[in-house]
Short mmCIF file of C-alpha atoms in Angstrom, two decimals:
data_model
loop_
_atom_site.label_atom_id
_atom_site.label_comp_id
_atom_site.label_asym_id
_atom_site.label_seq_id
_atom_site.Cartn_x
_atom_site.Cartn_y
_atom_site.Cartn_z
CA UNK A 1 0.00 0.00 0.00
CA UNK A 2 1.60 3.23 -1.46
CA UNK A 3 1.72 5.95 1.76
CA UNK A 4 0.59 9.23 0.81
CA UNK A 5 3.02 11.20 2.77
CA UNK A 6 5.06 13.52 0.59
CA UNK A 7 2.44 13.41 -2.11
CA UNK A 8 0.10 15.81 -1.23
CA UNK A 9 0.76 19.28 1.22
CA UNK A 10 -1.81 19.41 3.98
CA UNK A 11 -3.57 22.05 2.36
CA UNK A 12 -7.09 23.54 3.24
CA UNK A 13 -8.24 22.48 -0.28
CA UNK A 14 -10.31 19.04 0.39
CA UNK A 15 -10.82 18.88 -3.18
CA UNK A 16 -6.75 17.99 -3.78
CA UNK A 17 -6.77 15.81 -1.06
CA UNK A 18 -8.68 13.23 -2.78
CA UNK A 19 -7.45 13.18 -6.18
CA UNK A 20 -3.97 11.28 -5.56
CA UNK A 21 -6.26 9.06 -3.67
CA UNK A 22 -8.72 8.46 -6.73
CA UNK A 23 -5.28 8.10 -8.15
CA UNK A 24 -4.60 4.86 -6.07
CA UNK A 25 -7.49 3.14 -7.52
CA UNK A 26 -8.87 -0.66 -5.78
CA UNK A 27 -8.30 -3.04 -8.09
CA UNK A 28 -11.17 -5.33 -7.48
CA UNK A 29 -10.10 -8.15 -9.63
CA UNK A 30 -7.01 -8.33 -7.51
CA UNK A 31 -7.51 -8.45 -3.49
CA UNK A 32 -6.03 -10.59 -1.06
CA UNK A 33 -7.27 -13.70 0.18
CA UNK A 34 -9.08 -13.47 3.25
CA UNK A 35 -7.87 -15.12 6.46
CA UNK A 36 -10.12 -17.86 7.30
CA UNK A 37 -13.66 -17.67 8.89
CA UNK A 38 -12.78 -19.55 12.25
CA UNK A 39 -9.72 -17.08 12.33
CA UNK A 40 -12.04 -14.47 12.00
CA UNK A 41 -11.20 -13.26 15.76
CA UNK A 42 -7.84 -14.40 15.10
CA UNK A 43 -5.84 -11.37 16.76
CA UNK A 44 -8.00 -10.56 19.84
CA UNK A 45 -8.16 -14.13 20.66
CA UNK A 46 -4.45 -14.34 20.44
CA UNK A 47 -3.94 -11.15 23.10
CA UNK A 48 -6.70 -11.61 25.34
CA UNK A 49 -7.25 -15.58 25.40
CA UNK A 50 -3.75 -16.97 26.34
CA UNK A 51 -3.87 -20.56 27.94
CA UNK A 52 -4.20 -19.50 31.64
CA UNK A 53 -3.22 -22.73 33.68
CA UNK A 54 -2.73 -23.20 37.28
CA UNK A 55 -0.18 -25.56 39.17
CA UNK A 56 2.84 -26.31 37.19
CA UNK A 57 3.40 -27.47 33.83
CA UNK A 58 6.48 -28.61 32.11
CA UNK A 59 7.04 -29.03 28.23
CA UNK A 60 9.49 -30.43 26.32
CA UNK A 61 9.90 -30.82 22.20
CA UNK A 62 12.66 -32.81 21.34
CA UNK A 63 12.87 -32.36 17.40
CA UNK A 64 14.67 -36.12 16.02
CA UNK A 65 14.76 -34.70 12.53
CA UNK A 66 13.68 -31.98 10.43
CA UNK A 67 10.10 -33.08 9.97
CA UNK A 68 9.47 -35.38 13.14
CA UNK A 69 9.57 -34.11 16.83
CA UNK A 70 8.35 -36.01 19.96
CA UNK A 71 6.93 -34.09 23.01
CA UNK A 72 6.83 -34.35 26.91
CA UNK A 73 4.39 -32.84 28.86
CA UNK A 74 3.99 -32.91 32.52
CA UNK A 75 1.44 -31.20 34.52
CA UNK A 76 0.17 -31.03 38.10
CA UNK A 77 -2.13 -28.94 39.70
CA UNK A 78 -5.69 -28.56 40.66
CA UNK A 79 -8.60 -29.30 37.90
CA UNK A 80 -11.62 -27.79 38.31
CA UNK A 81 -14.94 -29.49 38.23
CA UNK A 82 -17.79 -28.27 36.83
CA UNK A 83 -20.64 -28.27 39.63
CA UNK A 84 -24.06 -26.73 40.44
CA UNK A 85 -23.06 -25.19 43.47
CA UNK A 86 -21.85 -21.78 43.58
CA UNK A 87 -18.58 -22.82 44.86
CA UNK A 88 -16.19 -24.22 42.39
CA UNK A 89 -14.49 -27.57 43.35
CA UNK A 90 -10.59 -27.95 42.42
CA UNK A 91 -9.64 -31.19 42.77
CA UNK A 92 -5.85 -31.63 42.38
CA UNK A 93 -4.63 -33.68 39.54
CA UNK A 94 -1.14 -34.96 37.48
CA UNK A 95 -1.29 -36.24 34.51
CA UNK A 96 1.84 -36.86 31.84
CA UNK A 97 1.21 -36.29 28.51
CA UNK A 98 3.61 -37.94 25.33
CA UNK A 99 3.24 -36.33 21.48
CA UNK A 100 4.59 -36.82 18.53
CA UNK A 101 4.82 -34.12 15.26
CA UNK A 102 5.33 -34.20 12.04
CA UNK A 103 5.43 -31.72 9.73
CA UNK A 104 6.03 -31.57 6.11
CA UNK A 105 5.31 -28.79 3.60
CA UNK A 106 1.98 -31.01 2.55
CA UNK A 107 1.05 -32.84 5.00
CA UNK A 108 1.05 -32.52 9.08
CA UNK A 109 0.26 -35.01 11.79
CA UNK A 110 -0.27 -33.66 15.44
CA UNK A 111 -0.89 -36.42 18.42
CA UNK A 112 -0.81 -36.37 22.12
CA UNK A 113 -1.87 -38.91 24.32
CA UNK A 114 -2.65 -38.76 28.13
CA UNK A 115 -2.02 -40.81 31.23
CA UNK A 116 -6.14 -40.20 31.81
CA UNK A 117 -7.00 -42.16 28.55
CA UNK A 118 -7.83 -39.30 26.29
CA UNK A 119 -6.30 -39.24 22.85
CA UNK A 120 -6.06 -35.99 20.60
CA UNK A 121 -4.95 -36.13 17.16
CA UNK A 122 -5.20 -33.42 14.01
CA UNK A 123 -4.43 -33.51 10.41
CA UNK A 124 -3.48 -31.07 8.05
CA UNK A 125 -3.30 -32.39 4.08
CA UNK A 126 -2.94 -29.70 0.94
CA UNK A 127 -4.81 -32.37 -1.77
CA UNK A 128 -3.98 -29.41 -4.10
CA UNK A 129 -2.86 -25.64 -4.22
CA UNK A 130 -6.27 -24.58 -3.24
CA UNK A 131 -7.89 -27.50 -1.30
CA UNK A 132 -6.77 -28.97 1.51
CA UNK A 133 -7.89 -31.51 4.27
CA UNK A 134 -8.11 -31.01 7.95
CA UNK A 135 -9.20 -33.52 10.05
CA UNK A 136 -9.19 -33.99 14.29
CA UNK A 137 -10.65 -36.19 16.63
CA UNK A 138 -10.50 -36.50 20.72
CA UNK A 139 -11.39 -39.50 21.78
CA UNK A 140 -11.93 -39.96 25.78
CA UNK A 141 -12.55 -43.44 27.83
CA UNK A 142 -16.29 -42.64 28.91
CA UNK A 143 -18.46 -43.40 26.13
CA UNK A 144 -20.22 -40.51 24.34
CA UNK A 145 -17.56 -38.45 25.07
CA UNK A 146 -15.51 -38.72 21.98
CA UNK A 147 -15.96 -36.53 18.77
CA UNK A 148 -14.28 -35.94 15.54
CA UNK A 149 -14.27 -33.79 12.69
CA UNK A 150 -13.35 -33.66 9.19
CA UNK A 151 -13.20 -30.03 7.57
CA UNK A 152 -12.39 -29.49 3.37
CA UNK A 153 -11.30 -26.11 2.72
CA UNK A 154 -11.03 -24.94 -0.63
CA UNK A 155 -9.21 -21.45 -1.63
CA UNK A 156 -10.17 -19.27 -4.02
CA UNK A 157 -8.04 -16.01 -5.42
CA UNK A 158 -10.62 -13.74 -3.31
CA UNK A 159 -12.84 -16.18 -1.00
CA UNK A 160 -12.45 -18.75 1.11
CA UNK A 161 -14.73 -21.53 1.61
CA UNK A 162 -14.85 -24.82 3.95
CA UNK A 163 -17.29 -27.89 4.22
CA UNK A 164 -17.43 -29.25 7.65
CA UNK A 165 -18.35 -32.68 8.90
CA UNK A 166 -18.97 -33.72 12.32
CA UNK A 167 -19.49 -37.29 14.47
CA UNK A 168 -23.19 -36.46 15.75
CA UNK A 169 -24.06 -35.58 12.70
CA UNK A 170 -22.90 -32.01 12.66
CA UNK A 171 -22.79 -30.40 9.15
CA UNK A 172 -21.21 -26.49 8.47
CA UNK A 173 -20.24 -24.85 5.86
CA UNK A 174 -18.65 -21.29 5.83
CA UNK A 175 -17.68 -18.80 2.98
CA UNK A 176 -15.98 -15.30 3.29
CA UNK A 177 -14.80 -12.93 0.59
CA UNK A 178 -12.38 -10.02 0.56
CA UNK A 179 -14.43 -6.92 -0.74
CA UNK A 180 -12.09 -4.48 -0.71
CA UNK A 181 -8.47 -5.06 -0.02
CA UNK A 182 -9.50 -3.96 3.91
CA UNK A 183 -12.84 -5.57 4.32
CA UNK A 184 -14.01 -9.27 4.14
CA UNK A 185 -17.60 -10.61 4.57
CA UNK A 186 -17.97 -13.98 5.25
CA UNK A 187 -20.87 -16.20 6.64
CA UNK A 188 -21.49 -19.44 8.19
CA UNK A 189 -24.46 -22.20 8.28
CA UNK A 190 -24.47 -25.37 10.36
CA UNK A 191 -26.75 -27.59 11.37
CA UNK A 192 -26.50 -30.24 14.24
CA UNK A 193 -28.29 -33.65 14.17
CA UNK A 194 -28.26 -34.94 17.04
CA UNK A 195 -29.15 -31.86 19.23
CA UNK A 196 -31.56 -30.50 16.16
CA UNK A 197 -30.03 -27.31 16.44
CA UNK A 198 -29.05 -25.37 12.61
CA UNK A 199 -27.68 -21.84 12.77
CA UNK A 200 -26.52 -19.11 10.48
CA UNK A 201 -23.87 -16.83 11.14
CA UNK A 202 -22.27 -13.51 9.65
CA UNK A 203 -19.31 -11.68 10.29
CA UNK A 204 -17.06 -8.88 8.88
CA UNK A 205 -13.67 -8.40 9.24
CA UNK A 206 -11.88 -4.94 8.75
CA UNK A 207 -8.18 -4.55 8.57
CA UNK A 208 -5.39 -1.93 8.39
CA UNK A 209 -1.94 -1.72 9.27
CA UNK A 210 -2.90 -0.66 12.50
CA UNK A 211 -5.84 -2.00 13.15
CA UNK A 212 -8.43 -4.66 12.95
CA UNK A 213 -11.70 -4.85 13.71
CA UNK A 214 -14.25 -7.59 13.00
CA UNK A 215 -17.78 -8.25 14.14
CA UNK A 216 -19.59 -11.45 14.24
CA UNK A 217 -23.52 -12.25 14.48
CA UNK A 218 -25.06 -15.44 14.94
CA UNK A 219 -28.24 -16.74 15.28
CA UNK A 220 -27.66 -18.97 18.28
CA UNK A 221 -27.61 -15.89 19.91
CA UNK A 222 -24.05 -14.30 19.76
CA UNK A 223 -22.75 -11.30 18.99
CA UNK A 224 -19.29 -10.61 19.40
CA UNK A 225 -16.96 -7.54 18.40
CA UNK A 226 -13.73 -7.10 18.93
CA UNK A 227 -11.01 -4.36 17.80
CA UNK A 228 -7.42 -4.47 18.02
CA UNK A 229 -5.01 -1.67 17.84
CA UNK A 230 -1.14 -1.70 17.56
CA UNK A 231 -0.18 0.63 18.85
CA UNK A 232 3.20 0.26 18.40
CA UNK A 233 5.44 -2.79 16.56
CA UNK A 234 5.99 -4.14 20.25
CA UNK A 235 2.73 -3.58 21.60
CA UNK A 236 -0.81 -3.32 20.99
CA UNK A 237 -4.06 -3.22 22.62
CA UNK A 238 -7.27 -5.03 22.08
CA UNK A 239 -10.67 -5.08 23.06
CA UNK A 240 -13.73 -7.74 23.03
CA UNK A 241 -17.66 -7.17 23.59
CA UNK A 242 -19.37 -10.37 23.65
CA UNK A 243 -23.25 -10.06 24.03
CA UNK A 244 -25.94 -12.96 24.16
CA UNK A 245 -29.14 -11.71 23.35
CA UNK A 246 -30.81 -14.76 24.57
CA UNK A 247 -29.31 -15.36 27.60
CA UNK A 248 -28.73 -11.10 28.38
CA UNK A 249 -25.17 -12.08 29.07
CA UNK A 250 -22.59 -9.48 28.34
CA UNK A 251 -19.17 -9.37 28.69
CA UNK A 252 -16.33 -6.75 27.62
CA UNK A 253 -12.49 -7.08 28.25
CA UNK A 254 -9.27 -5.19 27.74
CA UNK A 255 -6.38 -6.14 27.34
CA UNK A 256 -2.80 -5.71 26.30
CA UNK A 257 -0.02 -7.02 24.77
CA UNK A 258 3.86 -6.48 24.56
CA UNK A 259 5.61 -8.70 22.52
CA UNK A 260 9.15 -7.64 23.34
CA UNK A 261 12.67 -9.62 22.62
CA UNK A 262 12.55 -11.74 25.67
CA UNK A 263 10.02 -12.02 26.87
CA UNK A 264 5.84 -11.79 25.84
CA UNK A 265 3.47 -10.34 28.32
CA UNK A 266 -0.29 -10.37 28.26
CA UNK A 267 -2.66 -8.60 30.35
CA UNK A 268 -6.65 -8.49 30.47
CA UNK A 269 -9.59 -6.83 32.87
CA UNK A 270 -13.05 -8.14 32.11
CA UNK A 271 -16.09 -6.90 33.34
CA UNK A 272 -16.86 -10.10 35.11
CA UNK A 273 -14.36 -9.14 37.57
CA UNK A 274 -11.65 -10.93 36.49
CA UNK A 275 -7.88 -10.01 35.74
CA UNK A 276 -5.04 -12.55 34.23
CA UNK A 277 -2.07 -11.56 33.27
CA UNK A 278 0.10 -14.23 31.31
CA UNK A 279 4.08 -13.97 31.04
CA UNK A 280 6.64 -15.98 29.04
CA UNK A 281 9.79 -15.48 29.44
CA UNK A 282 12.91 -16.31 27.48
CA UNK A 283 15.74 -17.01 29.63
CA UNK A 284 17.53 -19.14 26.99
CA UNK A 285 17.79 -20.05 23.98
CA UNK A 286 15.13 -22.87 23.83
CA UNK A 287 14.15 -22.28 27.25
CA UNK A 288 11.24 -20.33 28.21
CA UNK A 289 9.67 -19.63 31.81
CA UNK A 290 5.37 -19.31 31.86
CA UNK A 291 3.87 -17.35 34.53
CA UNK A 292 0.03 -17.17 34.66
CA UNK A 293 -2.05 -15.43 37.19
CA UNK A 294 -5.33 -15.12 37.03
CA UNK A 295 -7.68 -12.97 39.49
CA UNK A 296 -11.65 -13.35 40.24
CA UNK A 297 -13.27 -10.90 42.22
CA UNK A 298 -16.15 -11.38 42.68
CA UNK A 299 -15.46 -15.23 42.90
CA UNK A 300 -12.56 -15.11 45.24
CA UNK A 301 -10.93 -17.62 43.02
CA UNK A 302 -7.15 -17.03 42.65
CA UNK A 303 -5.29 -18.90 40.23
CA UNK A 304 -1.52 -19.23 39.64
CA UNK A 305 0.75 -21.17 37.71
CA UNK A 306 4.22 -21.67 36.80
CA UNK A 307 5.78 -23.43 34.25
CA UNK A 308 8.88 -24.39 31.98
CA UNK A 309 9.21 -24.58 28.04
CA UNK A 310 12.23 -26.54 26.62
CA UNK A 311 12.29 -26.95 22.99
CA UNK A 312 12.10 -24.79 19.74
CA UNK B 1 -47.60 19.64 107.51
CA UNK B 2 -47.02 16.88 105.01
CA UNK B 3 -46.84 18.83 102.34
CA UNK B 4 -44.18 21.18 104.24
CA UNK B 5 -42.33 17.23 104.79
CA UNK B 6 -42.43 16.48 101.24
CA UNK B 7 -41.54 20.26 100.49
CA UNK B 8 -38.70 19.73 103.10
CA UNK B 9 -38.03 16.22 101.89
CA UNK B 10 -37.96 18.05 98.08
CA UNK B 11 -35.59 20.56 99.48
CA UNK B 12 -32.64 18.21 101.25
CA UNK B 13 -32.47 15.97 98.10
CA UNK B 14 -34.09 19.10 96.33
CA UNK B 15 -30.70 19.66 94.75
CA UNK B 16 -30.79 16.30 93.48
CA UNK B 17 -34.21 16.59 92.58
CA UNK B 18 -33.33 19.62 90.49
CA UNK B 19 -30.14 17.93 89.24
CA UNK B 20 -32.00 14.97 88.63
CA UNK B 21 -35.16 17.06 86.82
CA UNK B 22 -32.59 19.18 85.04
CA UNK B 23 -30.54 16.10 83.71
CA UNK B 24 -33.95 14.29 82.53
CA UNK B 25 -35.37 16.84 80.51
CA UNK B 26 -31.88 17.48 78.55
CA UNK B 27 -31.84 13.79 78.16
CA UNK B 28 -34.71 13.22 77.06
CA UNK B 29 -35.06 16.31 75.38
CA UNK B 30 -36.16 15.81 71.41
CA UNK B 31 -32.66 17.63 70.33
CA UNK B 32 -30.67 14.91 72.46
CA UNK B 33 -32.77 12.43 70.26
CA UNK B 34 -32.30 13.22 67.25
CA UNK B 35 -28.45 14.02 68.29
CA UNK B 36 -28.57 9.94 69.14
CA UNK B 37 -29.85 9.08 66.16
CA UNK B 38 -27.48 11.25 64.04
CA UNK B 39 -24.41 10.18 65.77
CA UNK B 40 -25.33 6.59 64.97
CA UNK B 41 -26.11 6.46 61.66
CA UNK B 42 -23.19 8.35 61.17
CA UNK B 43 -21.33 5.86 62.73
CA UNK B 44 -22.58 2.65 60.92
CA UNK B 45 -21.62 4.79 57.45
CA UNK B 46 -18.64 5.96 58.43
CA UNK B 47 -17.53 2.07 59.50
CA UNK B 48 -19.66 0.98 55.93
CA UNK B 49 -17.53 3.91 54.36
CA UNK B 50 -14.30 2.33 55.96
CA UNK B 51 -15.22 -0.96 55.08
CA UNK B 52 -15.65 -0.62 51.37
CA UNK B 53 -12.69 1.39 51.00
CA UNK B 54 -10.79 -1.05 52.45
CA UNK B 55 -12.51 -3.70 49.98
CA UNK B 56 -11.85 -1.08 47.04
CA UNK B 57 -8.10 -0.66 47.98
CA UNK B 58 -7.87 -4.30 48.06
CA UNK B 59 -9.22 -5.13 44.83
CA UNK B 60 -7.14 -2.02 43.07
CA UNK B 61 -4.18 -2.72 44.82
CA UNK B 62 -4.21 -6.87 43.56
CA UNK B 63 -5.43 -5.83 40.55
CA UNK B 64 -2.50 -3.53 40.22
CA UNK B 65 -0.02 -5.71 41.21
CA UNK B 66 -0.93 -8.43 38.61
CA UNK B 67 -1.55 -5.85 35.82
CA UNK B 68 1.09 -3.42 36.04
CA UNK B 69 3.84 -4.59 38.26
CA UNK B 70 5.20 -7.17 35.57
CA UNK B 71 4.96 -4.79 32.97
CA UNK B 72 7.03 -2.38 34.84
CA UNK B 73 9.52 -4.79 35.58
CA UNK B 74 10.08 -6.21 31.61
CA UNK B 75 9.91 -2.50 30.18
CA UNK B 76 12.64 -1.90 33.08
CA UNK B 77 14.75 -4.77 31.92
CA UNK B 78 14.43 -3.69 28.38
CA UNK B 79 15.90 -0.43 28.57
CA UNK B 80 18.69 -2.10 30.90
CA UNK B 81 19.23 -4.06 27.53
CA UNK B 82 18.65 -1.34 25.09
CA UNK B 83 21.43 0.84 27.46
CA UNK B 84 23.82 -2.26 27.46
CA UNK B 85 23.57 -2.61 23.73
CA UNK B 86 24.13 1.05 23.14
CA UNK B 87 27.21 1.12 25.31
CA UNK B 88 28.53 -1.73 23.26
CA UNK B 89 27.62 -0.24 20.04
CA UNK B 90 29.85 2.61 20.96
CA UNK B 91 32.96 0.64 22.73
CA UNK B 92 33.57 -1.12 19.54
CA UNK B 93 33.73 1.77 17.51
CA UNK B 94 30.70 3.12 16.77
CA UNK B 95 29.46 1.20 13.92
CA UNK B 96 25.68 2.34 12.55
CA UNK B 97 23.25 1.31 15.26
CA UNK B 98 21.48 -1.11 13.22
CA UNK B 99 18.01 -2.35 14.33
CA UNK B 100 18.96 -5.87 15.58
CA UNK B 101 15.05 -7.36 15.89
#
């Protein structure tokens, strides 16, 4: 994108202001691809949604050749359990957890395994230039508590679109176009067998240099904005509104994010009360230190964790 | 004659009749009410007042400390880098400060 600075004096004269502008004309026959629908909320998620934890976690990626890597994963700490009382129960687990990568330019296979019996595996496969395979499945010990999922994705020169499948009998299918070289539409339909639940969704996606925003409607009941600003190359700040218009339930959060050389720090305040703040630190090369605190007010629950990264 | 006793009988613990008398009707005088009532209330809100400030110190001050306290200590330790680099830059002969990102 061609900056205008230098090309036209900040004169009074609107009228000259626009014309190296009109100058710059959109070629519509030529915009980028658009980043995928599920991504839409790609940048706010990544600032204000890091992987709190709490206890201790260890990782370790031991890469045995270019393309294959095997991982170690240790973590202890208390779990929480979902209950109907207003107190939440923690009830302290461990678990180990063994993976194995491997990544070619085509083709990538993700698994991980834990000492509880669950098994978690995802597939990535380019068929072609433009279409390409994704596939994932978790599959637990307690029956009817596995699922799976089969996506195709198929990209265009301007659009995006993706076919879903589900176990359950879930069926989706998304599209989203770039209309100008800052804006993409895109919307969503799915439709869910077993619970007889179908849904369409839209959402919109504007971005800058400096900025993106997107918004999201859907018609189980979501709406969700979000706008991100960088504010600088190290750091930038983002903001979410999530509303549910048939449960009234509205949240906003802020956060921020500096990304500087060694170390990453994230930092959010919701209007539920809550404030987490999430810090990795690089104290070597391959070796990173996690810190992860996360505040509840109004709950009085007060979650910490530390951890230890060692691996590329 | 009785009455004279009972006047008499007024007057010996008459002063502490009057005293008495004096110290009733200020007490229970409607200005020493209200005065009861005002001093109370403004008790319970000053301890209420005390209490929630307390609460809203609390929650600023550990919201603080998670939010900004890290974030002061990395932008610290990045301009202890940013100096250290500098100082090198210029101890081996000042070549062009070139953005090392």
């Amino acid at each position: 994108m061609a900056s205008h600075v230098g090309l036209v004096p900040p004169t009074p004269a609107p009228y000259k202001d626009n014309e190296p502008k009109a100058a710059e004309k959109i070629d519509y026959l030529n915009l980028p691809c658009p980043i995928p629908y599920e991504e839409i909320h790609r940048e706010a998620l990544m600032s204000l949604k890091p992987e709190l934890f709490e206890g201790m976690r260890f990782d370790f990626t031991k890469g045995l050749n270019q393309k294959f890597s095997l991982s170690h994963s240790v973590f202890m700490g208390p779990m929480e359990v979902p209950s109907q009382a207003t107190e939440t129960i923690k009830i302290p687990t461990a678990h180990y957890e063994f993976g194995a990568n491997f990544l070619d330019p085509k083709l990538m296979l993700f698994g991980r395994i834990l000492t509880d019996g669950r098994l978690n595996a995802r597939m990535k496969c380019d068929l072609t230039d433009n279409l390409s395979l994704k596939a994932n499945a978790q599959l637990t010990n307690e029956p009817h508590m596995s699922h799976g999922m089969v996506n195709f994705d198929y990209k265009g020169k301007d659009f995006r679109t993706q076919f879903q499948l589900g176990n359950g009998a879930l069926f989706g299918a998304s599209y989203i176009q770039s209309v100008t070289p800052h804006l993409s539409l895109g919307s969503e339909v799915f439709w869910a067998g077993q619970h007889r639940k179908s849904g369409i969704g839209l959402a919109a996606r504007y971005n800058n240099d400096k900025m993106v925003a997107t918004g999201q409607v859907a018609s189980t009941g979501m709406v969700a904005l979000s706008y991100v600003q960088k504010v600088s190359e190290k750091v930038s700040l983002a903001s979410d509104f999530m509303y549910n218009y048939m449960s009234r339930d509205v949240t906003a959060s802020f956060g921020y994010d500096y990304i500087l050389r060694q170390c990453r720090l994230r930092g959010k305040i919701d209007s539920n009360g809550c404030t987490a703040a999430f810090l990795e630190e690089r104290l070597n090369m391959g070796l990173n230190f996690i810190l992860s605190a996360e505040i509840d007010h109004w709950k009085k629950d007060y979650k910490f964790g530390f951890g230890l990264t060692v691996g590329e | 004659m009785a009455s004279q006793s009972r006047k008499g009988g007024k007057n010996r613990s008459g002063q502490e009749g009057v005293l008495a008398r004096v110290t009733n009707t200020i007490s229970q005088s409607s200005i020493v009410q209200q005065g009861k009532l005002v001093a109370s209330d403004a008790a319970f809100v000053t301890k209420k007042l005390l209490k929630s400030t307390g609460k809203a110190a609390w929650i600023a001050g550990t919201t603080f400390l998670i939010l900004v306290v890290p974030l002061i200590i990395e932008m610290d330790r990045e301009q202890q880098m940013n100096e250290l680099e500098m100082q090198q830059a210029s101890l081996l002969g000042t070549p062009p400060v070139a953005p090392q990102k």
